[in-house]
mmCIF file of C-alpha atoms in Angstrom:
data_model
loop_
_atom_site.group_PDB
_atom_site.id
_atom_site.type_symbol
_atom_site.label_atom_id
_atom_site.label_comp_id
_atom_site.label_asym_id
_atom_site.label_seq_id
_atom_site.Cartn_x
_atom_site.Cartn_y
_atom_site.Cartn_z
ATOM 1 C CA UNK O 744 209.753 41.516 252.871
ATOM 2 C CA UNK O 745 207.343 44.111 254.187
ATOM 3 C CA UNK O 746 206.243 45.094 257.985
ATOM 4 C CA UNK O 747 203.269 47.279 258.866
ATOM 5 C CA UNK O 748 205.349 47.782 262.285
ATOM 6 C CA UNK O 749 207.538 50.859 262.068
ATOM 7 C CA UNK O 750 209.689 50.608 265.302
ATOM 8 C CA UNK O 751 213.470 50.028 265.276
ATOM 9 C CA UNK O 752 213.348 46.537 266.293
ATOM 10 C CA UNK O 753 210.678 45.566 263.428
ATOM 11 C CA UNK O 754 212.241 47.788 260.560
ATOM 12 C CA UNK O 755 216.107 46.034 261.642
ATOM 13 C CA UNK O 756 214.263 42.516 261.981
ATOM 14 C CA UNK O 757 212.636 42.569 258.400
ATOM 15 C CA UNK O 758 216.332 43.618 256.877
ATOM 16 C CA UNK O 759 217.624 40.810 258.467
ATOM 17 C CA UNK O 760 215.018 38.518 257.118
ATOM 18 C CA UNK O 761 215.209 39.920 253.651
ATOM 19 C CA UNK O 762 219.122 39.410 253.459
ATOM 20 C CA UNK O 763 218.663 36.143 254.499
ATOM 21 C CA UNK O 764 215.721 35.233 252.544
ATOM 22 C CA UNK O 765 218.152 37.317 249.567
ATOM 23 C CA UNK O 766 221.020 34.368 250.206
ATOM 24 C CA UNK O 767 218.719 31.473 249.533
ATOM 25 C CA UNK O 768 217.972 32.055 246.282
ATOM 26 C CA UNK O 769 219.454 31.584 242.381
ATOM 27 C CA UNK O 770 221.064 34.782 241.313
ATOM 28 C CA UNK O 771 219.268 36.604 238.572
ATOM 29 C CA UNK O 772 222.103 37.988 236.065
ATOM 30 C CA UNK O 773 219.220 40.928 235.630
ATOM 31 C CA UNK O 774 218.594 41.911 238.688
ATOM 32 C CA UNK O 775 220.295 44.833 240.596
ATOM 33 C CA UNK O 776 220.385 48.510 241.724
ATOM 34 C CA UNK O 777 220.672 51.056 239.136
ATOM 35 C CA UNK O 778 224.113 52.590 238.165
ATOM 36 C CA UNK O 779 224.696 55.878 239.835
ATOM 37 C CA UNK O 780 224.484 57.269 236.222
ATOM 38 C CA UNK O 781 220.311 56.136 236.177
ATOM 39 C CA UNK O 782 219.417 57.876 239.432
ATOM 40 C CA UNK O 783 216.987 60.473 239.798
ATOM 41 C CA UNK O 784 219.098 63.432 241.379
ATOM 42 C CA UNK O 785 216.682 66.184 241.214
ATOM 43 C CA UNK O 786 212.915 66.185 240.242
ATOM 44 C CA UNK O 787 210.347 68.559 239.625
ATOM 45 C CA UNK O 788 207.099 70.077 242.056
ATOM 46 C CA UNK O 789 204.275 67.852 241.196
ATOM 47 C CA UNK O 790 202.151 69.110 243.293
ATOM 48 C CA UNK O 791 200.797 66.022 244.327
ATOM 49 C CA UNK O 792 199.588 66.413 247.657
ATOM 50 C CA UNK O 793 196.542 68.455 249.120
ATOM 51 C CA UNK O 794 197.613 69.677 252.384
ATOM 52 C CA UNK O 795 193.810 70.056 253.381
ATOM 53 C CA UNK O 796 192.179 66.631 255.378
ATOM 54 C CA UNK O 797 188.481 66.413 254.585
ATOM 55 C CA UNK O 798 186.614 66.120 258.012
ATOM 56 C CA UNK O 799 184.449 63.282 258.394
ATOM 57 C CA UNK O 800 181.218 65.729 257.883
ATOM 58 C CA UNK O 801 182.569 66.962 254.826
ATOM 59 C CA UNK O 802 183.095 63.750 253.063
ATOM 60 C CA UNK O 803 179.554 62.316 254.123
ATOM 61 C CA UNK O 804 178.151 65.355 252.943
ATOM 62 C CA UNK O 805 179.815 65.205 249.368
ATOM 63 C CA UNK O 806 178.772 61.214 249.238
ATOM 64 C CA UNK O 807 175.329 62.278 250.155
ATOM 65 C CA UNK O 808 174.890 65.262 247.549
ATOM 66 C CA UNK O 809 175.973 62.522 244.781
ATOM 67 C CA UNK O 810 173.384 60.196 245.975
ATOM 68 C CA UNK O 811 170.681 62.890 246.448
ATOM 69 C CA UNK O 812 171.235 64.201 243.018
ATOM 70 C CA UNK O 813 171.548 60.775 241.626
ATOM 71 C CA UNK O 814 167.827 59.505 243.124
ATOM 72 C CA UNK O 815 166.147 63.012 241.933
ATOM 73 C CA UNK O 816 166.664 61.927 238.182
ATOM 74 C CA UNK O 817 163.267 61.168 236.793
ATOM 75 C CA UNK O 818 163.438 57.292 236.072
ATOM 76 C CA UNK O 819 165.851 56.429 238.828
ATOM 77 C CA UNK O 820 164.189 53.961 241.740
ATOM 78 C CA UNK O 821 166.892 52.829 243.759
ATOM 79 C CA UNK O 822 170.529 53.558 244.923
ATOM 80 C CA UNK O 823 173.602 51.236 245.667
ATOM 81 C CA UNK O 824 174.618 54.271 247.531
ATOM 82 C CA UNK O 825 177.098 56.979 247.083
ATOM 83 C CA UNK O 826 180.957 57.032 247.883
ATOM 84 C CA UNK O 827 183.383 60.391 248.949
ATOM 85 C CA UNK O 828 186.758 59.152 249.654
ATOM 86 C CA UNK O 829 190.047 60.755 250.793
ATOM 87 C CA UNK O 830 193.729 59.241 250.988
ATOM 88 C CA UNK O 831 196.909 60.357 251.775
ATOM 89 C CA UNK O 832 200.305 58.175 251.201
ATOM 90 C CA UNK O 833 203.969 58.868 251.554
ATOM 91 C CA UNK O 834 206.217 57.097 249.470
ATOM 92 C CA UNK O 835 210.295 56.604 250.665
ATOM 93 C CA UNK O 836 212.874 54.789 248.575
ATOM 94 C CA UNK O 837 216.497 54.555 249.953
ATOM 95 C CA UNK O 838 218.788 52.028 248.523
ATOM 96 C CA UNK O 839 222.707 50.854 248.998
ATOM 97 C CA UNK O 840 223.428 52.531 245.859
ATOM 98 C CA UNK O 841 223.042 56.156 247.104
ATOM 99 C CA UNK O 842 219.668 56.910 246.237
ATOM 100 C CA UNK O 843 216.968 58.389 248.739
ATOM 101 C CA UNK O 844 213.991 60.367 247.693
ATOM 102 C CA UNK O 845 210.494 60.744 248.606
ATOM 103 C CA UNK O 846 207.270 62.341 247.728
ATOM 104 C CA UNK O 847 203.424 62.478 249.064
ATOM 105 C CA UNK O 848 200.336 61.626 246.737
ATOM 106 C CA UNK O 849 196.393 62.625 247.926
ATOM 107 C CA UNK O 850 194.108 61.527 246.737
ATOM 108 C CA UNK O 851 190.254 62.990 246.553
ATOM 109 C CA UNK O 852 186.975 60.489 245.355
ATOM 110 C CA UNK O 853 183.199 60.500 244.813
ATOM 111 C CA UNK O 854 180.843 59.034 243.047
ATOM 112 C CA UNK O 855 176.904 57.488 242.977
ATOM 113 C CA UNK O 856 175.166 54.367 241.394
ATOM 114 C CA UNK O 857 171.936 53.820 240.975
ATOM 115 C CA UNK O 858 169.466 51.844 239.166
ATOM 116 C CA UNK O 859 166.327 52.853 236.945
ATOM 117 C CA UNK O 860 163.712 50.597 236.153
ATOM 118 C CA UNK O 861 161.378 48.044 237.987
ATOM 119 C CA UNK O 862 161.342 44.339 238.424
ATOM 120 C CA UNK O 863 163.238 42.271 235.433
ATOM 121 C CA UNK O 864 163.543 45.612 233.358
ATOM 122 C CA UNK O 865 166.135 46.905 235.625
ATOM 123 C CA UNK O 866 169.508 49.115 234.838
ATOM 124 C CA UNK O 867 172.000 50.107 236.357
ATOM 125 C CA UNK O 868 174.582 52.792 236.009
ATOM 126 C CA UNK O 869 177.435 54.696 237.977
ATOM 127 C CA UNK O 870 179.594 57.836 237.583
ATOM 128 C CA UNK O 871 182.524 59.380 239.639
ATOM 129 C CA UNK O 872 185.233 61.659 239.655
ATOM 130 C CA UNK O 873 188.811 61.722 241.207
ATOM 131 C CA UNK O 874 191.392 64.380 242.296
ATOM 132 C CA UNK O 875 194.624 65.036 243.843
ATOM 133 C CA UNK O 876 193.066 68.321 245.409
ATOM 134 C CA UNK O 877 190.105 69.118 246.245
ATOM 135 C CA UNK O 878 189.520 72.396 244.576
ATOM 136 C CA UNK O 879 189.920 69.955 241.042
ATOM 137 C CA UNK O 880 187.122 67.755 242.111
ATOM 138 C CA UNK O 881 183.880 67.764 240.204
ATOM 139 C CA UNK O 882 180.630 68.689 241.885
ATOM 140 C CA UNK O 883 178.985 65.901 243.849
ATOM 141 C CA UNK O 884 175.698 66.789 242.764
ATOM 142 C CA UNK O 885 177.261 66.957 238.726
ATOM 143 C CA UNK O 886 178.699 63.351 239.511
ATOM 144 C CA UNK O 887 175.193 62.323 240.780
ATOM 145 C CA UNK O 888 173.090 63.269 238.381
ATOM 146 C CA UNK O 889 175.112 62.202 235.288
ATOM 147 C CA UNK O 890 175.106 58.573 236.958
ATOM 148 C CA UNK O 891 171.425 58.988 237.222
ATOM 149 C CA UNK O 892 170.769 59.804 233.661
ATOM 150 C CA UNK O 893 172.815 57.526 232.366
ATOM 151 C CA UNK O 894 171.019 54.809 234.493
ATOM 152 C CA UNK O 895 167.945 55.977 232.772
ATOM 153 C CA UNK O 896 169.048 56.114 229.600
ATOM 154 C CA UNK O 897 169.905 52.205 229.329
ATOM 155 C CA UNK O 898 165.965 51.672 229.893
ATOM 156 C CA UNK O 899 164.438 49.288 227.264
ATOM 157 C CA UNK O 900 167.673 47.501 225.525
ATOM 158 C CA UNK O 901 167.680 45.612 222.798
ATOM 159 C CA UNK O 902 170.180 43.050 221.034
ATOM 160 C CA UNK O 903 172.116 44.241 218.117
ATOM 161 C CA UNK O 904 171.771 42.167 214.698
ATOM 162 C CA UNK O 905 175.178 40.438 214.262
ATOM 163 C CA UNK O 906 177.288 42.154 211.580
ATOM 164 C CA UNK O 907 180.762 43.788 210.646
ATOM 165 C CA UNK O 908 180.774 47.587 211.689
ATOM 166 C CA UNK O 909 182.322 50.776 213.098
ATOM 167 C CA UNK O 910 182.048 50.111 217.155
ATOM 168 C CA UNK O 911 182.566 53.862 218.994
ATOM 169 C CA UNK O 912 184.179 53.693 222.726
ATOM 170 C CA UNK O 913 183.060 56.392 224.877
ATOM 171 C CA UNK O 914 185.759 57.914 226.927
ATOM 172 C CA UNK O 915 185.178 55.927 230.106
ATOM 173 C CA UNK O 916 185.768 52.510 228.697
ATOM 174 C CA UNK O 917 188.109 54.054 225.824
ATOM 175 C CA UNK O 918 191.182 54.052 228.224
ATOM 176 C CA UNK O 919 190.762 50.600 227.951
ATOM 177 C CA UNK O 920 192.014 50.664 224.447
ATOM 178 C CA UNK O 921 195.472 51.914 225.820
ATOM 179 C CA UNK O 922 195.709 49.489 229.062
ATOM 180 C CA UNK O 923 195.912 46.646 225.700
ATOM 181 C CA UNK O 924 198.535 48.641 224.054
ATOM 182 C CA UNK O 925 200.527 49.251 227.555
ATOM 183 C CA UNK O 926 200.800 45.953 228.608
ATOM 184 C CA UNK O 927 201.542 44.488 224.946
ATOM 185 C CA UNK O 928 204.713 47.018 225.186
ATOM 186 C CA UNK O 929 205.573 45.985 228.674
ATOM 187 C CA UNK O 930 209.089 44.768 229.066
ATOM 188 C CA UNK O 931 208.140 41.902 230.878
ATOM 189 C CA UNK O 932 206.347 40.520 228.196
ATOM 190 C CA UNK O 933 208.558 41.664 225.331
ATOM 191 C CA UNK O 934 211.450 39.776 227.295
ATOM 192 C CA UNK O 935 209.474 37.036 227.144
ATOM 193 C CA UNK O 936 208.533 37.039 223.619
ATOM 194 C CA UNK O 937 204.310 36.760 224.601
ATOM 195 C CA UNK O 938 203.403 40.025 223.230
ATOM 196 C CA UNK O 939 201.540 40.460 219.485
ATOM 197 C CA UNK O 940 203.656 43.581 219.554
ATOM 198 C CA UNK O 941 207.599 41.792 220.079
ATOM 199 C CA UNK O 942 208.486 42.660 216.649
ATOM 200 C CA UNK O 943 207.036 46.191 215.955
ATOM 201 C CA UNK O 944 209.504 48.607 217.472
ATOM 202 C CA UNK O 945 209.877 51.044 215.206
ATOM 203 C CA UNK O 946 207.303 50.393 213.189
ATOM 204 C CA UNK O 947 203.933 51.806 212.076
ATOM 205 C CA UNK O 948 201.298 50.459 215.012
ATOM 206 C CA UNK O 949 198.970 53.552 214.932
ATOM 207 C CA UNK O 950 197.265 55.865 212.347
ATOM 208 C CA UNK O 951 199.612 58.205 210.948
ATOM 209 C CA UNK O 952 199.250 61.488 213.042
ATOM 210 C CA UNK O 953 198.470 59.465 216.293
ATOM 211 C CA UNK O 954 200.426 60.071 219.666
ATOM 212 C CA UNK O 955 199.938 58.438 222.694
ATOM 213 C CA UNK O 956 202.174 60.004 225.753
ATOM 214 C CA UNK O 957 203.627 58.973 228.794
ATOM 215 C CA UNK O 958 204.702 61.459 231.204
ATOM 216 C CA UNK O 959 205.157 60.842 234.881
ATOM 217 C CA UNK O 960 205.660 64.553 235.529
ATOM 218 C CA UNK O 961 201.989 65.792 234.888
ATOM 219 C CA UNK O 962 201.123 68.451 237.199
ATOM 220 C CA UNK O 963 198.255 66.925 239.693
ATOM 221 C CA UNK O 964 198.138 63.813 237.505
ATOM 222 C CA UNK O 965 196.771 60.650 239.459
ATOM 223 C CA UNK O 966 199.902 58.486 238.164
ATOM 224 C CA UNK O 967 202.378 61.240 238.511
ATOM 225 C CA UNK O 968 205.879 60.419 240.471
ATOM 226 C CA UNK O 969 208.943 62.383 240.603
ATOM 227 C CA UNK O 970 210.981 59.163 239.891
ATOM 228 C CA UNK O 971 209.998 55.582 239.538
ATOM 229 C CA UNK O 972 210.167 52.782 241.556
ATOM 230 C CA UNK O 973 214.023 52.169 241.236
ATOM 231 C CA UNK O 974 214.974 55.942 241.856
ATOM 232 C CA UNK O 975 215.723 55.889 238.218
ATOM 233 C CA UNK O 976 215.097 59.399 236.369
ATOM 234 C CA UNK O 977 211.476 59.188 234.272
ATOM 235 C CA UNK O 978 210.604 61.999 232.190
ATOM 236 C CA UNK O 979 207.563 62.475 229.418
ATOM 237 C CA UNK O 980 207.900 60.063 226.687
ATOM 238 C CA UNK O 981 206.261 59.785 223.152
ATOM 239 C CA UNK O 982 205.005 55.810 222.965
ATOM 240 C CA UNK O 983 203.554 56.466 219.709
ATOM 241 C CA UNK O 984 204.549 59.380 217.772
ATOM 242 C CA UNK O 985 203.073 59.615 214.249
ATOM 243 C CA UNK O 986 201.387 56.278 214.378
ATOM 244 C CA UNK O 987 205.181 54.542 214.888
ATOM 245 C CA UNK O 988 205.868 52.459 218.011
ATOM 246 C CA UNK O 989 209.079 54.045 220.008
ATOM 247 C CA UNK O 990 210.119 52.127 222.896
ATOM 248 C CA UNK O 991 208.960 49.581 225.536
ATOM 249 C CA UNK O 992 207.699 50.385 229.047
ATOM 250 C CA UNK O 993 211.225 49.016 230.959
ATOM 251 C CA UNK O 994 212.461 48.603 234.434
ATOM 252 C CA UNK O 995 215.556 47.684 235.372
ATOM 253 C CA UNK O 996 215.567 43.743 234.734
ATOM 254 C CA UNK O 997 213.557 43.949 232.069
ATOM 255 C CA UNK O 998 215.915 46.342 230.067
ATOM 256 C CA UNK O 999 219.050 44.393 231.031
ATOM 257 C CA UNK O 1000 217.047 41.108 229.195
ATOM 258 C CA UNK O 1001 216.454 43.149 226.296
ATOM 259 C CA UNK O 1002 219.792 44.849 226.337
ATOM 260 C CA UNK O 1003 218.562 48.273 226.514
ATOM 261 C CA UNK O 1004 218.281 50.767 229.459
ATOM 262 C CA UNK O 1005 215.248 51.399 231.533
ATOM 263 C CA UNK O 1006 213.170 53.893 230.699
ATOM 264 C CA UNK O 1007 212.208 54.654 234.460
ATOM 265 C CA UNK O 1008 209.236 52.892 234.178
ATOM 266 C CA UNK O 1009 209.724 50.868 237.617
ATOM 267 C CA UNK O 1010 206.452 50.410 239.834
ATOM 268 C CA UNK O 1011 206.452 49.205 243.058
ATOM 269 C CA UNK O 1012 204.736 47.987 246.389
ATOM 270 C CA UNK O 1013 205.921 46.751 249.577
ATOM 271 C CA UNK O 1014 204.959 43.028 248.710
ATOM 272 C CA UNK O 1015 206.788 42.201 245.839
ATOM 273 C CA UNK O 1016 209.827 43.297 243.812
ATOM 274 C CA UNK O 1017 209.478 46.259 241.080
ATOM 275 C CA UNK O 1018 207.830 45.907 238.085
ATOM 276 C CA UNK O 1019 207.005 48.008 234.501
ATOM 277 C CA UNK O 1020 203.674 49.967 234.087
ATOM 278 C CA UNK O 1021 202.876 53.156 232.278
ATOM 279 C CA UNK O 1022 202.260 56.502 234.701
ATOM 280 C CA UNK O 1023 200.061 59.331 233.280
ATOM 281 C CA UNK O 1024 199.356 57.931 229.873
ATOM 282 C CA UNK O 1025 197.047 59.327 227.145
ATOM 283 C CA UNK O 1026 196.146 59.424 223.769
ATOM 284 C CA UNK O 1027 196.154 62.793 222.276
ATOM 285 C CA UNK O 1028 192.726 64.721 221.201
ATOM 286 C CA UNK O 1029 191.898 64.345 217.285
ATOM 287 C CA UNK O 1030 190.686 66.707 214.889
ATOM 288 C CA UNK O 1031 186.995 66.068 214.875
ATOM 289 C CA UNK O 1032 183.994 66.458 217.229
ATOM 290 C CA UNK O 1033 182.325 63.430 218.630
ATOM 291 C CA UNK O 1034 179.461 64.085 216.565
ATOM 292 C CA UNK O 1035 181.549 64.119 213.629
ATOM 293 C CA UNK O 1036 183.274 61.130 214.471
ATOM 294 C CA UNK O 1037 179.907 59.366 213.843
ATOM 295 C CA UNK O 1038 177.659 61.247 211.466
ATOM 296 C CA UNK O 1039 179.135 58.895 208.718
ATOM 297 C CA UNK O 1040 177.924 55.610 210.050
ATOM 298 C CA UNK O 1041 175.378 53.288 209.036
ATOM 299 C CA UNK O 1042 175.401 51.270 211.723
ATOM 300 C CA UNK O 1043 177.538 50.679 214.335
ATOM 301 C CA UNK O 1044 177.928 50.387 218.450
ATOM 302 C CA UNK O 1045 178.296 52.777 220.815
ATOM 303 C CA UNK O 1046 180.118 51.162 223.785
ATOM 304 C CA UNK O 1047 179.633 52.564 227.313
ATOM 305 C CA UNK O 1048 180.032 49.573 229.158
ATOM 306 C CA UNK O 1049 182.648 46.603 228.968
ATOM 307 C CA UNK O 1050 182.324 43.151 230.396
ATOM 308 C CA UNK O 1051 184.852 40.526 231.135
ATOM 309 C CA UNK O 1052 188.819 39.732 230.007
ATOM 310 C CA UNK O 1053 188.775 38.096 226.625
ATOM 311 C CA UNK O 1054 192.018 39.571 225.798
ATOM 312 C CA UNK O 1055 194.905 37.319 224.211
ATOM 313 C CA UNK O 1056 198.007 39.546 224.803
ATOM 314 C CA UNK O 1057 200.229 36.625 222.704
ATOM 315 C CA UNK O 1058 198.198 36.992 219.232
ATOM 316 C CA UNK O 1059 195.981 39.984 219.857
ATOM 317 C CA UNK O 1060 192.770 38.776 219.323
ATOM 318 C CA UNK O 1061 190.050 40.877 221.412
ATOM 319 C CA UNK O 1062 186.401 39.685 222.697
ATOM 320 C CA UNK O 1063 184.887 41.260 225.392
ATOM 321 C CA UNK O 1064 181.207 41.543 226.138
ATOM 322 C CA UNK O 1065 179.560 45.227 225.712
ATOM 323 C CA UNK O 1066 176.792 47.259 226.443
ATOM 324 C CA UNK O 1067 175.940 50.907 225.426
ATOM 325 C CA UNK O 1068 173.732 52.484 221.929
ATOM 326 C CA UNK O 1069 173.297 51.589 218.714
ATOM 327 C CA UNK O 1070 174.065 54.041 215.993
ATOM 328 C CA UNK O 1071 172.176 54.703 212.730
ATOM 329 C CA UNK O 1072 172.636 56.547 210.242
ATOM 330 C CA UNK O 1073 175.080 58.602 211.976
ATOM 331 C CA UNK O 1074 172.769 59.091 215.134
ATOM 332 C CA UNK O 1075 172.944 57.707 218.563
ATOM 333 C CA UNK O 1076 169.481 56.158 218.668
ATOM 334 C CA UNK O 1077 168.007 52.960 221.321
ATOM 335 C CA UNK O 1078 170.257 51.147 224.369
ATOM 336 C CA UNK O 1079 171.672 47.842 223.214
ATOM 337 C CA UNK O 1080 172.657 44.974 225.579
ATOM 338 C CA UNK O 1081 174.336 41.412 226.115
ATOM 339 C CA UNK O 1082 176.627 42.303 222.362
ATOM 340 C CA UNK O 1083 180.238 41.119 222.161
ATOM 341 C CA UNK O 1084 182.481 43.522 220.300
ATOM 342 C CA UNK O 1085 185.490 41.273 218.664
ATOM 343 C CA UNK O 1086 188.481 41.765 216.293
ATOM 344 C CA UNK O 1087 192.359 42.246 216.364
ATOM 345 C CA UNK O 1088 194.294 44.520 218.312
ATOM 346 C CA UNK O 1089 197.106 45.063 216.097
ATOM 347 C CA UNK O 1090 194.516 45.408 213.323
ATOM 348 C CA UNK O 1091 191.982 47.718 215.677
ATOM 349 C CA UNK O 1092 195.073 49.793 216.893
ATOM 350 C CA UNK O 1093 195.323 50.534 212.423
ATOM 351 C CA UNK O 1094 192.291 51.713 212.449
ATOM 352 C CA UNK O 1095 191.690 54.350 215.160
ATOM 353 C CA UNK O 1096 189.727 57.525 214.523
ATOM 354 C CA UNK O 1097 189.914 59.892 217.992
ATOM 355 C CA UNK O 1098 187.651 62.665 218.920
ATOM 356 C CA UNK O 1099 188.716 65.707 220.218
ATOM 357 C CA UNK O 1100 187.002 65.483 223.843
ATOM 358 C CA UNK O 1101 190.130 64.026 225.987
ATOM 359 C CA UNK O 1102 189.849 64.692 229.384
ATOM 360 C CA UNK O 1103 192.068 63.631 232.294
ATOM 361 C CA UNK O 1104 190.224 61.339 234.891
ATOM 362 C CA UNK O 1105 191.564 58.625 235.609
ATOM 363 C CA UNK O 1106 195.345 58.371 234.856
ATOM 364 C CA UNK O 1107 195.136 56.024 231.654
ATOM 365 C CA UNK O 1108 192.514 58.331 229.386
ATOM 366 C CA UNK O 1109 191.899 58.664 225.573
ATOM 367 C CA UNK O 1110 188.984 61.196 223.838
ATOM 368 C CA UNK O 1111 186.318 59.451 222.033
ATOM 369 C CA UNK O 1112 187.998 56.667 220.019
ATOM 370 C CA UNK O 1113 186.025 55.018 216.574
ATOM 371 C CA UNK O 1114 187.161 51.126 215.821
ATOM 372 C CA UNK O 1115 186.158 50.600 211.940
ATOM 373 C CA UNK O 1116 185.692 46.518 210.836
ATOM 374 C CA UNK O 1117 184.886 45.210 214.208
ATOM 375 C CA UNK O 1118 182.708 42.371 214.827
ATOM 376 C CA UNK O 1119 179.431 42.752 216.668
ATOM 377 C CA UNK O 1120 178.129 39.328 217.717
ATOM 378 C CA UNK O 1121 174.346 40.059 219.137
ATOM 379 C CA UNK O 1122 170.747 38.033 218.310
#
């Protein structure tokens, strides 16, 4: 049950509902409040709250410098407008088992699109940047301009010849690579036996030399929280450490299915009952420039842009449409559109090659990240 009305009579009518609504249903043996043992008692300063409001003036006037900057770019002939944003929430947990603990979270935005281009030859493009604080928010007019250029840059695509190559995710859509691998190790799904990854605990998933790391208690990160969404205690986690799979992403129910304990993973709203998902999670930097990550291909795709869901998480298979440059002969050379990038997670996730440019922007983030043996389906 949730209420957006905070007075006595509201917050002591919604209990009542909730106990009674609690009453009606089938018991779930896996359900409960954590054991004193699991609770968060003390937590570090994440500094996660800006105690600075933006005025009004000051946010139009950072929306309008990324739109200004944006529509100066040579190439650029329209806008879809540009965006500042500011937020501030509280979050309060109390339960029957002891527990209470809260913390604050701010959060800073901005960002521009535009298109470049006339008539049917038309493309678009965006950039942004978010922040806890202020002071750690890009410039406006930096934000602006890359979205312009990039706009500009995807002038003139063509299709890419169908073939079996190295496909190259730029960091923005490279995250994406690690949303797959968090919710194939979510302990919903391993509890119900539809992830490709059920079996692999333990066992090589990544490149040797690979980590990917989860850790709640990232200074300013945009997914930090002192505890999770049970009051249990989280902490920084290695998900993949030297390639092998360590644990699952657990809450509460989910570990007592499995057996196991949670691994303070619990996420939460006010509409629904807790859930597992990943906090700050990244794959660390590699040893090689981006540059040097490509010089040896052929041919391949470089993907700035991903379209659509075609994700199975039960076998693994991948499809997903793609836009972004072809690569040749180790170079970054025309824009190439309406591709579809395909393969096998579990067989992609083998054959990872990272860059060393990681850099923390949105709360699920990897550098650079090279897929060899993909399939690119174009004309």
């Amino acid at each position: 049950m949730s209420t957006t009305d905070l007075g006595r009579a509201a917050l002591e009518a919604v209990v009542e509902r909730a106990i009674a609504m609690a009453r009606t249903v089938l018991e779930d043996p896996h359900c409960g409040l954590a054991q004193p043992a699991e609770l968060a008692r003390e937590w570090p300063a994440l500094d996660s709250a800006d105690p600075v409001e933006p005025s009004a003036e000051a946010l139009t006037q950072r929306a309008a410098a990324a739109e200004d900057s944006a529509r100066a770019v040579p190439g650029v002939t329209n806008s879809e407008g540009g965006d500042a944003s500011w937020s501030r929430s509280r979050v309060l947990l109390a339960a029957s088992n002891g527990f209470g603990g809260s913390y604050s979270v701010t959060r800073h935005g901005v960002s521009a699109s535009v298109l470049a281009g006339s008539g049917t030859a038309m493309e678009r493009d965006y950039d942004f940047s978010t922040a806890i604080h202020a002071a750690d928010l890009e410039d406006p007019a930096a934000v602006g301009r890359r979205a312009g250029e990039r706009a500009v840059k995807r002038l003139n695509p063509r299709k890419a010849a169908t073939m079996q190559a190295p496909v190259v995710y730029d960091p923005r859509v490279a995250g994406g690579i690690l949303g797959h691998f968090a919710s194939a190790i979510n302990g919903s799904a391993i509890a119900r036996g539809t992830s490709f990854l059920k079996d692999r605990l333990g066992q090589q998933v990544f490149p040797r030399g690979m980590t990917v790391i989860d850790d709640p208690h990232r200074r300013r990160g945009l997914r930090s929280k002192p505890f999770d969404g049970e009051g249990v205690a989280n902490q920084r986690r290695a998900l993949i450490e030297d390639g092998v799979l360590t644990t699952w992403i657990l809450d509460l129910r989910s570990a007592r299915q499995l057996g196991l304990h949670s691994t303070g993973h619990a996420s939460r709203g006010t509409g629904g009952p807790p859930g597992p998902a990943p906090t700050n999670l990244w794959l660390e930097p590699g040893p090689v420039t981006p540059v040097e990550l490509i010089e040896d291909i052929a041919q391949g795709l470089y993907v700035t842009e991903l379209i659509g869901f075609g994700v199975n998480g039960i076998t693994g298979d991948y499809s997903r449409g793609a836009a972004g440059f072809w690569i040749e002969n180790g170079a970054i050379t025309h824009p190439v559109s309406e591709v579809t990038v395909a393969g096998n997670l579990s067989q992609m996730f083998r054959n990872l090659s990272a860059a060393c440019d990681l850099s923390f922007r949105t709360g699920m983030d990897a550098p650079t990240l090279r897929v060899d043996g993909m399939t690119i389906a174009g004309r």
